[in-house]
N, CA, C and O atoms as CSV, one atom per row, in Angstrom:
chain,resi,resn,atom,element,x,y,z
A,1,UNK,N,N,3.660,-14.803,3.241
A,1,UNK,CA,C,4.987,-15.046,3.781
A,1,UNK,C,C,5.900,-13.910,3.367
A,1,UNK,O,O,5.747,-13.336,2.289
A,2,UNK,N,N,6.846,-13.589,4.227
A,2,UNK,CA,C,7.747,-12.456,4.025
A,2,UNK,C,C,9.150,-12.955,3.778
A,2,UNK,O,O,9.664,-13.780,4.533
A,3,UNK,N,N,9.780,-12.453,2.710
A,3,UNK,CA,C,11.170,-12.779,2.422
A,3,UNK,C,C,11.960,-11.489,2.371
A,3,UNK,O,O,11.486,-10.495,1.822
A,4,UNK,N,N,13.169,-11.491,2.940
A,4,UNK,CA,C,14.001,-10.298,2.962
A,4,UNK,C,C,15.353,-10.609,2.355
A,4,UNK,O,O,15.811,-11.750,2.385
A,5,UNK,N,N,15.991,-9.581,1.800
A,5,UNK,CA,C,17.329,-9.775,1.280
A,5,UNK,C,C,17.825,-8.556,0.540
A,5,UNK,O,O,17.061,-7.639,0.242
A,6,UNK,N,N,19.109,-8.554,0.245
A,6,UNK,CA,C,19.715,-7.449,-0.485
A,6,UNK,C,C,19.308,-7.524,-1.945
A,6,UNK,O,O,19.182,-8.613,-2.507
A,7,UNK,N,N,19.104,-6.380,-2.552
A,7,UNK,CA,C,18.732,-6.310,-3.964
A,7,UNK,C,C,19.973,-6.041,-4.797
A,7,UNK,O,O,20.748,-5.127,-4.514
A,8,UNK,N,N,20.144,-6.845,-5.814
A,8,UNK,CA,C,21.254,-6.605,-6.741
A,8,UNK,C,C,22.617,-6.715,-6.074
A,8,UNK,O,O,22.813,-7.521,-5.165
A,9,UNK,N,N,23.538,-5.912,-6.527
A,9,UNK,CA,C,24.913,-5.924,-6.032
A,9,UNK,C,C,25.133,-4.723,-5.130
A,9,UNK,O,O,25.874,-3.805,-5.483
A,10,UNK,N,N,24.489,-4.723,-3.958
A,10,UNK,CA,C,24.530,-3.570,-3.059
A,10,UNK,C,C,25.350,-3.834,-1.806
A,10,UNK,O,O,25.201,-3.099,-0.829
A,11,UNK,N,N,26.191,-4.825,-1.788
A,11,UNK,CA,C,26.968,-5.115,-0.595
A,11,UNK,C,C,26.106,-5.762,0.464
A,11,UNK,O,O,25.392,-6.726,0.188
A,12,UNK,N,N,26.166,-5.240,1.669
A,12,UNK,CA,C,25.381,-5.763,2.788
A,12,UNK,C,C,24.481,-4.678,3.372
A,12,UNK,O,O,24.708,-4.231,4.496
A,13,UNK,N,N,23.473,-4.252,2.634
A,13,UNK,CA,C,22.608,-3.205,3.164
A,13,UNK,C,C,21.769,-3.729,4.321
A,13,UNK,O,O,21.474,-4.921,4.401
A,14,UNK,N,N,21.392,-2.830,5.206
A,14,UNK,CA,C,20.546,-3.201,6.332
A,14,UNK,C,C,19.115,-2.766,6.041
A,14,UNK,O,O,18.884,-1.939,5.158
A,15,UNK,N,N,18.147,-3.322,6.783
A,15,UNK,CA,C,16.759,-2.901,6.571
A,15,UNK,C,C,16.628,-1.390,6.685
A,15,UNK,O,O,17.218,-0.776,7.574
A,16,UNK,N,N,15.868,-0.802,5.801
A,16,UNK,CA,C,15.675,0.640,5.808
A,16,UNK,C,C,16.673,1.403,4.965
A,16,UNK,O,O,16.485,2.594,4.718
A,17,UNK,N,N,17.743,0.736,4.512
A,17,UNK,CA,C,18.728,1.417,3.678
A,17,UNK,C,C,18.453,1.111,2.213
A,17,UNK,O,O,17.715,0.180,1.891
A,18,UNK,N,N,19.047,1.893,1.339
A,18,UNK,CA,C,18.858,1.685,-0.100
A,18,UNK,C,C,19.363,0.299,-0.485
A,18,UNK,O,O,20.391,-0.155,0.016
A,19,UNK,N,N,18.649,-0.359,-1.362
A,19,UNK,CA,C,19.080,-1.658,-1.844
A,19,UNK,C,C,18.507,-2.829,-1.079
A,19,UNK,O,O,18.825,-3.975,-1.397
A,20,UNK,N,N,17.679,-2.586,-0.088
A,20,UNK,CA,C,17.083,-3.666,0.692
A,20,UNK,C,C,15.660,-3.890,0.209
A,20,UNK,O,O,14.893,-2.938,0.061
A,21,UNK,N,N,15.306,-5.143,-0.036
A,21,UNK,CA,C,13.999,-5.467,-0.589
A,21,UNK,C,C,13.282,-6.438,0.333
A,21,UNK,O,O,13.872,-7.407,0.810
A,22,UNK,N,N,12.002,-6.173,0.582
A,22,UNK,CA,C,11.148,-7.123,1.285
A,22,UNK,C,C,10.048,-7.545,0.322
A,22,UNK,O,O,9.388,-6.703,-0.287
A,23,UNK,N,N,9.858,-8.839,0.188
A,23,UNK,CA,C,8.796,-9.355,-0.677
A,23,UNK,C,C,7.797,-10.101,0.184
A,23,UNK,O,O,8.169,-10.873,1.068
A,24,UNK,N,N,6.530,-9.860,-0.084
A,24,UNK,CA,C,5.487,-10.518,0.681
A,24,UNK,C,C,4.455,-11.088,-0.286
A,24,UNK,O,O,4.077,-10.432,-1.257
A,25,UNK,N,N,4.006,-12.301,-0.020
A,25,UNK,CA,C,3.003,-12.930,-0.880
A,25,UNK,C,C,1.639,-12.864,-0.203
A,25,UNK,O,O,1.515,-12.402,0.932
A,26,UNK,N,N,0.620,-13.331,-0.917
A,26,UNK,CA,C,-0.754,-13.365,-0.415
A,26,UNK,C,C,-1.309,-11.980,-0.119
A,26,UNK,O,O,-1.993,-11.769,0.883
A,27,UNK,N,N,-1.002,-11.030,-1.016
A,27,UNK,CA,C,-1.540,-9.682,-0.883
A,27,UNK,C,C,-2.550,-9.408,-1.987
A,27,UNK,O,O,-2.425,-9.918,-3.101
A,28,UNK,N,N,-3.529,-8.615,-1.672
A,28,UNK,CA,C,-4.487,-8.119,-2.655
A,28,UNK,C,C,-4.273,-6.615,-2.779
A,28,UNK,O,O,-3.973,-5.946,-1.790
A,29,UNK,N,N,-4.426,-6.087,-3.981
A,29,UNK,CA,C,-4.278,-4.656,-4.207
A,29,UNK,C,C,-5.641,-4.045,-4.492
A,29,UNK,O,O,-6.423,-4.567,-5.285
A,30,UNK,N,N,-5.904,-2.936,-3.833
A,30,UNK,CA,C,-7.133,-2.174,-4.052
A,30,UNK,C,C,-6.709,-0.855,-4.686
A,30,UNK,O,O,-5.906,-0.120,-4.111
A,31,UNK,N,N,-7.240,-0.551,-5.860
A,31,UNK,CA,C,-6.921,0.706,-6.542
A,31,UNK,C,C,-8.149,1.605,-6.501
A,31,UNK,O,O,-9.246,1.202,-6.889
A,32,UNK,N,N,-7.947,2.825,-6.027
A,32,UNK,CA,C,-8.998,3.828,-6.007
A,32,UNK,C,C,-8.561,4.933,-6.947
A,32,UNK,O,O,-7.499,5.527,-6.759
A,33,UNK,N,N,-9.377,5.217,-7.964
A,33,UNK,CA,C,-8.999,6.162,-9.017
A,33,UNK,C,C,-10.106,7.191,-9.192
A,33,UNK,O,O,-11.287,6.843,-9.203
A,34,UNK,N,N,-9.724,8.461,-9.330
A,34,UNK,CA,C,-10.726,9.493,-9.588
A,34,UNK,C,C,-10.114,10.867,-9.674
A,34,UNK,O,O,-9.114,11.149,-9.015
A,35,UNK,N,N,-10.704,11.723,-10.478
A,35,UNK,CA,C,-10.204,13.092,-10.639
A,35,UNK,C,C,-10.292,13.896,-9.352
A,35,UNK,O,O,-9.453,14.761,-9.102
A,36,UNK,N,N,-11.293,13.619,-8.540
A,36,UNK,CA,C,-11.475,14.364,-7.300
A,36,UNK,C,C,-10.371,14.149,-6.289
A,36,UNK,O,O,-10.240,14.924,-5.341
A,37,UNK,N,N,-9.580,13.119,-6.472
A,37,UNK,CA,C,-8.508,12.822,-5.526
A,37,UNK,C,C,-7.432,13.892,-5.550
A,37,UNK,O,O,-6.828,14.184,-4.518
A,38,UNK,N,N,-7.187,14.476,-6.702
A,38,UNK,CA,C,-6.142,15.496,-6.812
A,38,UNK,C,C,-6.605,16.816,-6.205
A,38,UNK,O,O,-5.825,17.507,-5.550
A,39,UNK,N,N,-7.857,17.164,-6.418
A,39,UNK,CA,C,-8.347,18.455,-5.928
A,39,UNK,C,C,-8.749,18.422,-4.455
A,39,UNK,O,O,-8.813,19.471,-3.815
A,40,UNK,N,N,-9.017,17.257,-3.915
A,40,UNK,CA,C,-9.472,17.146,-2.535
A,40,UNK,C,C,-8.872,15.909,-1.867
A,40,UNK,O,O,-9.611,15.043,-1.399
A,41,UNK,N,N,-7.534,15.815,-1.816
A,41,UNK,CA,C,-6.893,14.563,-1.396
A,41,UNK,C,C,-7.159,14.147,0.042
A,41,UNK,O,O,-7.331,12.957,0.309
A,42,UNK,N,N,-7.198,15.093,0.978
A,42,UNK,CA,C,-7.362,14.692,2.376
A,42,UNK,C,C,-8.753,14.128,2.638
A,42,UNK,O,O,-8.896,13.186,3.417
A,43,UNK,N,N,-9.777,14.683,2.006
A,43,UNK,CA,C,-11.139,14.170,2.190
A,43,UNK,C,C,-11.259,12.780,1.580
A,43,UNK,O,O,-11.802,11.868,2.203
A,44,UNK,N,N,-10.749,12.620,0.354
A,44,UNK,CA,C,-10.837,11.331,-0.326
A,44,UNK,C,C,-10.067,10.260,0.430
A,44,UNK,O,O,-10.598,9.177,0.676
A,45,UNK,N,N,-8.823,10.545,0.803
A,45,UNK,CA,C,-8.014,9.569,1.536
A,45,UNK,C,C,-8.664,9.240,2.876
A,45,UNK,O,O,-8.686,8.080,3.289
A,46,UNK,N,N,-9.188,10.245,3.550
A,46,UNK,CA,C,-9.857,10.018,4.827
A,46,UNK,C,C,-11.039,9.072,4.694
A,46,UNK,O,O,-11.242,8.206,5.545
A,47,UNK,N,N,-11.813,9.229,3.639
A,47,UNK,CA,C,-12.964,8.354,3.411
A,47,UNK,C,C,-12.506,6.926,3.121
A,47,UNK,O,O,-13.095,5.968,3.621
A,48,UNK,N,N,-11.459,6.786,2.315
A,48,UNK,CA,C,-10.943,5.457,1.969
A,48,UNK,C,C,-10.462,4.732,3.223
A,48,UNK,O,O,-10.868,3.602,3.492
A,49,UNK,N,N,-9.592,5.395,3.986
A,49,UNK,CA,C,-8.977,4.740,5.138
A,49,UNK,C,C,-9.975,4.538,6.270
A,49,UNK,O,O,-9.859,3.573,7.026
A,50,UNK,N,N,-10.948,5.425,6.401
A,50,UNK,CA,C,-12.000,5.216,7.411
A,50,UNK,C,C,-12.821,3.984,7.082
A,50,UNK,O,O,-13.137,3.191,7.969
A,51,UNK,N,N,-13.170,3.816,5.806
A,51,UNK,CA,C,-13.956,2.644,5.403
A,51,UNK,C,C,-13.178,1.356,5.655
A,51,UNK,O,O,-13.745,0.371,6.129
A,52,UNK,N,N,-11.884,1.358,5.341
A,52,UNK,CA,C,-11.074,0.158,5.575
A,52,UNK,C,C,-10.919,-0.126,7.066
A,52,UNK,O,O,-10.970,-1.282,7.486
A,53,UNK,N,N,-10.732,0.919,7.865
A,53,UNK,CA,C,-10.609,0.737,9.314
A,53,UNK,C,C,-11.915,0.206,9.891
A,53,UNK,O,O,-11.899,-0.674,10.751
A,54,UNK,N,N,-13.028,0.726,9.433
A,54,UNK,CA,C,-14.341,0.265,9.907
A,54,UNK,C,C,-14.550,-1.220,9.603
A,54,UNK,O,O,-15.216,-1.929,10.358
A,55,UNK,N,N,-13.973,-1.682,8.489
A,55,UNK,CA,C,-14.078,-3.097,8.103
A,55,UNK,C,C,-12.955,-3.941,8.716
A,55,UNK,O,O,-12.829,-5.123,8.397
A,56,UNK,N,N,-12.142,-3.345,9.589
A,56,UNK,CA,C,-11.025,-4.033,10.251
A,56,UNK,C,C,-10.025,-4.623,9.253
A,56,UNK,O,O,-9.515,-5.724,9.457
A,57,UNK,N,N,-9.752,-3.889,8.183
A,57,UNK,CA,C,-8.789,-4.316,7.173
A,57,UNK,C,C,-7.418,-3.769,7.555
A,57,UNK,O,O,-7.256,-2.566,7.759
A,58,UNK,N,N,-6.442,-4.656,7.650
A,58,UNK,CA,C,-5.073,-4.277,8.004
A,58,UNK,C,C,-4.332,-3.871,6.732
A,58,UNK,O,O,-4.224,-4.663,5.796
A,59,UNK,N,N,-3.826,-2.648,6.697
A,59,UNK,CA,C,-3.084,-2.152,5.535
A,59,UNK,C,C,-1.640,-2.635,5.584
A,59,UNK,O,O,-0.987,-2.561,6.625
A,60,UNK,N,N,-1.151,-3.123,4.464
A,60,UNK,CA,C,0.233,-3.582,4.368
A,60,UNK,C,C,1.096,-2.597,3.576
A,60,UNK,O,O,2.304,-2.514,3.796
A,61,UNK,N,N,0.472,-1.846,2.651
A,61,UNK,CA,C,1.212,-0.864,1.862
A,61,UNK,C,C,0.255,0.168,1.308
A,61,UNK,O,O,-0.932,-0.099,1.121
A,62,UNK,N,N,0.787,1.353,1.049
A,62,UNK,CA,C,0.025,2.433,0.436
A,62,UNK,C,C,0.918,3.062,-0.617
A,62,UNK,O,O,2.100,3.303,-0.370
A,63,UNK,N,N,0.359,3.330,-1.796
A,63,UNK,CA,C,1.118,3.969,-2.869
A,63,UNK,C,C,0.201,4.959,-3.571
A,63,UNK,O,O,-0.974,4.678,-3.809
A,64,UNK,N,N,0.758,6.126,-3.898
A,64,UNK,CA,C,-0.006,7.091,-4.679
A,64,UNK,C,C,0.775,7.419,-5.927
A,64,UNK,O,O,1.973,7.695,-5.862
A,65,UNK,N,N,0.105,7.390,-7.064
A,65,UNK,CA,C,0.745,7.713,-8.328
A,65,UNK,C,C,1.139,9.177,-8.403
A,65,UNK,O,O,0.580,10.011,-7.690
A,66,UNK,N,N,2.088,9.490,-9.255
A,66,UNK,CA,C,2.574,10.864,-9.385
A,66,UNK,C,C,1.493,11.810,-9.899
A,66,UNK,O,O,1.561,13.015,-9.660
A,67,UNK,N,N,0.501,11.276,-10.598
A,67,UNK,CA,C,-0.586,12.111,-11.100
A,67,UNK,C,C,-1.562,12.500,-9.989
A,67,UNK,O,O,-2.402,13.379,-10.182
A,68,UNK,N,N,-1.456,11.855,-8.837
A,68,UNK,CA,C,-2.339,12.059,-7.686
A,68,UNK,C,C,-3.800,11.748,-8.002
A,68,UNK,O,O,-4.706,12.241,-7.331
A,69,UNK,N,N,-4.019,10.936,-9.018
A,69,UNK,CA,C,-5.377,10.543,-9.385
A,69,UNK,C,C,-5.736,9.162,-8.863
A,69,UNK,O,O,-6.864,8.704,-9.042
A,70,UNK,N,N,-4.782,8.493,-8.217
A,70,UNK,CA,C,-5.066,7.155,-7.718
A,70,UNK,C,C,-4.285,6.854,-6.441
A,70,UNK,O,O,-3.227,7.427,-6.181
A,71,UNK,N,N,-4.837,5.943,-5.664
A,71,UNK,CA,C,-4.159,5.385,-4.491
A,71,UNK,C,C,-4.279,3.875,-4.621
A,71,UNK,O,O,-5.351,3.351,-4.924
A,72,UNK,N,N,-3.175,3.183,-4.390
A,72,UNK,CA,C,-3.178,1.720,-4.388
A,72,UNK,C,C,-2.859,1.270,-2.971
A,72,UNK,O,O,-1.885,1.716,-2.364
A,73,UNK,N,N,-3.689,0.387,-2.463
A,73,UNK,CA,C,-3.555,-0.084,-1.090
A,73,UNK,C,C,-3.375,-1.593,-1.122
A,73,UNK,O,O,-4.164,-2.304,-1.744
A,74,UNK,N,N,-2.343,-2.078,-0.453
A,74,UNK,CA,C,-2.107,-3.515,-0.339
A,74,UNK,C,C,-2.650,-4.028,0.974
A,74,UNK,O,O,-2.361,-3.473,2.034
A,75,UNK,N,N,-3.437,-5.089,0.906
A,75,UNK,CA,C,-4.021,-5.700,2.099
A,75,UNK,C,C,-3.796,-7.218,2.025
A,75,UNK,O,O,-3.510,-7.765,0.959
A,76,UNK,N,N,-3.927,-7.868,3.150
A,76,UNK,CA,C,-3.818,-9.320,3.151
A,76,UNK,C,C,-5.034,-9.916,2.452
A,76,UNK,O,O,-6.151,-9.427,2.619
A,77,UNK,N,N,-4.820,-10.963,1.676
A,77,UNK,CA,C,-5.917,-11.618,0.961
A,77,UNK,C,C,-7.067,-11.989,1.880
A,77,UNK,O,O,-8.231,-11.870,1.499
A,78,UNK,N,N,-6.751,-12.433,3.080
A,78,UNK,CA,C,-7.804,-12.896,3.985
A,78,UNK,C,C,-8.714,-11.755,4.462
A,78,UNK,O,O,-9.798,-12.010,4.986
A,79,UNK,N,N,-8.281,-10.501,4.284
A,79,UNK,CA,C,-9.105,-9.363,4.695
A,79,UNK,C,C,-10.167,-8.990,3.663
A,79,UNK,O,O,-11.003,-8.124,3.921
A,80,UNK,N,N,-10.142,-9.636,2.499
A,80,UNK,CA,C,-11.151,-9.321,1.475
A,80,UNK,C,C,-12.312,-10.268,1.544
A,80,UNK,O,O,-13.251,-10.151,0.757
């Protein structure tokens, strides 16, 4: 389920503006970690996303750490 609303004391922000938060439940996080991700990011990311697409997994979020050694992917629980 998806809930939307303003975060903190930000007035009346609109979706896409600073201070707007969307929360979603029933998500699973997949973390892919490895040294090779920093030196060869496009190949590694391509392999990850191709495998998920082949399995018909719908991506809800993607995050990469500042170290570029990991990618975290949010998917719906039912896709696992």
